[in-house]
Amino acid sequence: MSTEKDIASFREKLEAVSEWPSLYMFKFIVEAEKQDQIKVIFENHEVIVKPSSKGKYVSLTIKMLANSAEQIIEKYLETNKVKGVIAL
């Protein structure tokens, strides 16, 4: 999410399909050595780590009970600060 327009569009989609609180699943791919940076952002949430075949990358699946679309957007904006992270 790079622009205000993208964020507003994502917020509208979340609001259209969700009732709050709602269980939301995040998925990221990141270099293995950077996974702790993502885990810190999602402290106290379940994080499932799956390494790539060569171990250079990991996929992270995180389940979070969100109270609003804004909470989800804030997490995406925080993770976006980690260099090289790919949000799926």
XYZ file of N, CA, C and O in Angstrom:
352
model
N 0.854 -1.179 0.000
C 0.000 0.000 0.000
C 0.885 1.223 0.000
O 1.549 1.497 0.981
N 0.859 1.894 -1.089
C 1.784 3.001 -1.184
C 1.111 4.365 -1.212
O 1.701 5.341 -0.786
N -0.091 4.456 -1.686
C -0.729 5.763 -1.782
C -1.980 5.825 -0.910
O -2.543 4.802 -0.521
N -2.384 7.043 -0.639
C -3.615 7.245 0.133
C -4.818 6.632 -0.577
O -5.718 6.096 0.063
N -4.799 6.679 -1.908
C -5.897 6.106 -2.690
C -5.949 4.585 -2.501
O -7.023 4.007 -2.327
N -4.770 3.937 -2.516
C -4.709 2.489 -2.290
C -5.230 2.129 -0.904
O -5.966 1.161 -0.735
N -4.817 2.908 0.080
C -5.228 2.660 1.462
C -6.743 2.828 1.608
O -7.409 2.004 2.221
N -7.282 3.888 1.020
C -8.719 4.138 1.096
C -9.508 3.012 0.416
O -10.523 2.548 0.942
N -9.010 2.538 -0.716
C -9.668 1.452 -1.434
C -9.644 0.165 -0.610
O -10.658 -0.538 -0.510
N -8.503 -0.138 0.005
C -8.371 -1.332 0.841
C -9.291 -1.228 2.051
O -9.967 -2.193 2.410
N -9.364 -0.047 2.675
C -10.245 0.171 3.825
C -11.697 -0.103 3.438
O -12.418 -0.783 4.165
N -12.119 0.401 2.285
C -13.498 0.186 1.819
C -13.788 -1.299 1.633
O -14.853 -1.782 2.016
N -12.829 -2.033 1.046
C -13.017 -3.467 0.830
C -13.119 -4.212 2.156
O -13.952 -5.105 2.312
N -12.257 -3.867 3.107
C -12.316 -4.503 4.426
C -13.657 -4.245 5.107
O -14.257 -5.158 5.678
N -14.101 -3.015 5.052
C -15.366 -2.653 5.698
C -16.544 -3.368 5.040
O -17.506 -3.743 5.715
N -16.455 -3.608 3.738
C -17.562 -4.232 3.011
C -17.711 -5.718 3.342
O -18.820 -6.247 3.300
N -16.613 -6.374 3.678
C -16.673 -7.830 3.871
C -16.502 -8.277 5.313
O -16.577 -9.467 5.597
N -16.278 -7.352 6.218
C -15.973 -7.741 7.598
C -16.951 -7.164 8.596
O -17.482 -6.074 8.408
N -17.145 -7.931 9.661
C -17.839 -7.430 10.846
C -16.807 -7.441 11.951
O -15.983 -8.358 12.024
N -16.817 -6.443 12.796
C -15.765 -6.305 13.811
C -16.275 -6.711 15.170
O -17.415 -6.409 15.491
N -15.468 -7.372 15.978
C -14.103 -7.830 15.688
C -14.111 -8.978 14.683
O -15.092 -9.711 14.560
N -12.996 -9.108 13.965
C -12.882 -10.109 12.922
C -11.489 -10.730 12.936
O -10.500 -10.031 13.156
N -11.423 -12.037 12.703
C -10.136 -12.712 12.615
C -9.578 -12.459 11.221
O -10.232 -12.750 10.221
N -8.379 -11.898 11.157
C -7.753 -11.555 9.880
C -6.446 -12.317 9.752
O -5.709 -12.462 10.730
N -6.159 -12.801 8.553
C -4.929 -13.550 8.330
C -4.002 -12.750 7.410
O -4.374 -12.394 6.295
N -2.812 -12.461 7.930
C -1.768 -11.790 7.160
C -0.825 -12.851 6.610
O -0.550 -13.840 7.284
N -0.291 -12.614 5.415
C 0.729 -13.503 4.846
C 1.837 -12.636 4.270
O 1.574 -11.694 3.523
N 3.069 -12.993 4.646
C 4.238 -12.255 4.175
C 5.329 -13.225 3.752
O 5.416 -14.332 4.277
N 6.169 -12.778 2.837
C 7.410 -13.472 2.509
C 8.522 -12.476 2.789
O 8.439 -11.306 2.394
N 9.563 -12.960 3.474
C 10.675 -12.084 3.834
C 11.946 -12.931 3.949
O 11.870 -14.150 4.148
N 13.093 -12.282 3.805
C 14.352 -12.996 4.016
C 14.353 -13.544 5.436
O 13.915 -12.877 6.368
N 14.873 -14.754 5.582
C 14.829 -15.446 6.880
C 15.393 -14.597 8.009
O 14.832 -14.570 9.106
N 16.481 -13.864 7.755
C 17.101 -13.092 8.831
C 16.274 -11.876 9.259
O 16.546 -11.265 10.281
N 15.242 -11.537 8.484
C 14.397 -10.387 8.826
C 13.071 -10.786 9.465
O 12.269 -9.924 9.808
N 12.852 -12.089 9.648
C 11.557 -12.526 10.169
C 11.257 -11.983 11.554
O 10.102 -11.710 11.878
N 12.292 -11.779 12.375
C 12.047 -11.258 13.728
C 11.484 -9.841 13.696
O 10.736 -9.452 14.588
N 11.824 -9.070 12.667
C 11.279 -7.715 12.548
C 9.764 -7.757 12.345
O 9.041 -6.899 12.853
N 9.304 -8.752 11.620
C 7.858 -8.908 11.412
C 7.206 -9.449 12.681
O 6.146 -8.983 13.105
N 7.854 -10.415 13.309
C 7.294 -11.022 14.525
C 7.099 -9.986 15.629
O 6.113 -10.048 16.375
N 7.995 -9.022 15.733
C 7.870 -7.972 16.752
C 6.601 -7.147 16.513
O 5.907 -6.770 17.452
N 6.297 -6.890 15.263
C 5.105 -6.104 14.922
C 3.834 -6.834 15.360
O 2.851 -6.218 15.747
N 3.892 -8.163 15.336
C 2.723 -8.978 15.674
C 2.911 -9.705 17.000
O 2.460 -10.841 17.163
N 3.526 -9.042 17.953
C 3.677 -9.621 19.293
C 2.325 -10.085 19.806
O 1.302 -9.447 19.560
N 2.312 -11.185 20.526
C 1.099 -11.740 21.131
C 0.084 -12.282 20.123
O -1.084 -12.442 20.449
N 0.522 -12.511 18.887
C -0.348 -13.115 17.879
C 0.320 -14.386 17.368
O 1.536 -14.509 17.363
N -0.498 -15.323 16.937
C 0.019 -16.584 16.409
C 0.743 -16.338 15.086
O 0.175 -15.752 14.157
N 2.007 -16.777 15.003
C 2.806 -16.635 13.794
C 3.263 -18.029 13.359
O 3.909 -18.740 14.115
N 2.914 -18.401 12.140
C 3.340 -19.686 11.588
C 4.434 -19.393 10.568
O 4.238 -18.596 9.646
N 5.605 -20.024 10.753
C 6.765 -19.784 9.897
C 7.005 -21.009 9.036
O 7.039 -22.134 9.533
N 7.170 -20.774 7.749
C 7.468 -21.863 6.821
C 8.675 -21.450 5.978
O 8.585 -20.507 5.185
N 9.829 -22.125 6.155
C 11.022 -21.759 5.387
C 10.928 -22.206 3.926
O 10.251 -23.185 3.609
N 11.629 -21.473 3.055
C 11.705 -21.868 1.647
C 12.592 -23.101 1.532
O 13.278 -23.486 2.482
N 12.608 -23.708 0.373
C 13.365 -24.957 0.189
C 14.857 -24.782 0.469
O 15.505 -25.693 0.976
N 15.398 -23.620 0.156
C 16.830 -23.378 0.420
C 17.062 -22.620 1.721
O 18.201 -22.384 2.098
N 16.005 -22.209 2.387
C 16.114 -21.555 3.680
C 16.445 -20.077 3.656
O 16.579 -19.459 4.701
N 16.548 -19.487 2.475
C 16.882 -18.062 2.398
C 15.685 -17.174 2.779
O 15.848 -16.106 3.348
N 14.494 -17.649 2.457
C 13.275 -16.890 2.737
C 12.351 -17.693 3.644
O 12.473 -18.912 3.752
N 11.421 -16.991 4.269
C 10.371 -17.641 5.042
C 9.043 -17.008 4.664
O 8.980 -15.839 4.295
N 7.999 -17.813 4.746
C 6.657 -17.246 4.641
C 6.109 -17.207 6.064
O 6.333 -18.120 6.853
N 5.456 -16.131 6.375
C 4.873 -15.940 7.699
C 3.367 -15.795 7.541
O 2.896 -14.984 6.744
N 2.634 -16.583 8.298
C 1.181 -16.469 8.339
C 0.831 -16.059 9.758
O 1.238 -16.716 10.713
N 0.113 -14.957 9.868
C -0.210 -14.405 11.188
C -1.721 -14.228 11.295
O -2.342 -13.630 10.417
N -2.277 -14.739 12.368
C -3.703 -14.560 12.636
C -3.858 -13.505 13.722
O -3.204 -13.573 14.753
N -4.735 -12.541 13.454
C -4.939 -11.448 14.405
C -6.427 -11.141 14.506
O -7.108 -11.018 13.492
N -6.904 -11.014 15.726
C -8.281 -10.580 15.944
C -8.280 -9.056 15.887
O -7.709 -8.395 16.750
N -8.861 -8.513 14.840
C -8.860 -7.064 14.626
C -10.205 -6.468 15.018
O -11.254 -7.066 14.788
N -10.141 -5.287 15.596
C -11.354 -4.579 15.994
C -11.837 -3.588 14.947
O -12.927 -3.034 15.076
N -11.005 -3.347 13.920
C -11.379 -2.394 12.875
C -10.476 -2.569 11.659
O -9.396 -3.156 11.749
N -10.921 -2.033 10.544
C -10.100 -2.040 9.332
C -8.817 -1.244 9.573
O -7.755 -1.585 9.064
N -8.931 -0.209 10.367
C -7.772 0.647 10.648
C -6.647 -0.134 11.323
O -5.465 0.083 11.025
N -6.977 -1.051 12.214
C -5.952 -1.876 12.868
C -5.191 -2.703 11.839
O -3.975 -2.848 11.921
N -5.885 -3.254 10.881
C -5.260 -4.070 9.837
C -4.350 -3.201 8.970
O -3.208 -3.560 8.687
N -4.840 -2.059 8.578
C -4.055 -1.147 7.745
C -2.795 -0.703 8.479
O -1.703 -0.660 7.892
N -2.909 -0.397 9.767
C -1.734 0.011 10.550
C -0.666 -1.072 10.549
O 0.527 -0.777 10.414
N -1.068 -2.334 10.671
C -0.101 -3.440 10.661
C 0.586 -3.541 9.306
O 1.794 -3.753 9.217
N -0.170 -3.390 8.228
C 0.441 -3.425 6.894
C 1.431 -2.274 6.717
O 2.508 -2.453 6.150
N 1.079 -1.104 7.206
C 1.985 0.039 7.075
C 3.271 -0.176 7.877
O 4.358 0.182 7.432
N 3.150 -0.785 9.057
C 4.343 -1.096 9.866
C 5.232 -2.120 9.174
O 6.443 -1.959 9.109
N 4.621 -3.189 8.660
C 5.427 -4.231 8.016
C 6.055 -3.727 6.722
O 7.120 -4.187 6.336
N 5.419 -2.774 6.095
C 5.941 -2.205 4.848
C 7.300 -1.507 5.074
O 8.051 -1.303 4.129
N 7.609 -1.155 6.308
C 8.887 -0.505 6.639
C 10.047 -1.490 6.647
O 11.201 -1.084 6.636
N 9.757 -2.797 6.688
C 10.800 -3.826 6.674
C 11.244 -4.000 5.220
O 10.438 -4.356 4.358
N 12.512 -3.731 4.960
C 13.026 -3.773 3.596
C 12.896 -5.180 3.011
O 13.304 -6.156 3.617
N 12.287 -5.252 1.835
C 12.176 -6.506 1.114
C 10.972 -7.356 1.455
O 10.787 -8.421 0.866
N 10.138 -6.914 2.368
C 8.956 -7.714 2.729
C 7.963 -7.717 1.574
O 7.783 -6.719 0.887
N 7.352 -8.881 1.351
C 6.310 -9.015 0.334
C 5.031 -9.423 1.053
O 5.009 -10.449 1.738
N 4.009 -8.612 0.906
C 2.703 -8.935 1.504
C 1.875 -9.643 0.441
O 1.807 -9.212 -0.700
N 1.278 -10.763 0.835
C 0.444 -11.523 -0.098
C -1.018 -11.295 0.184
O -1.419 -10.952 1.242
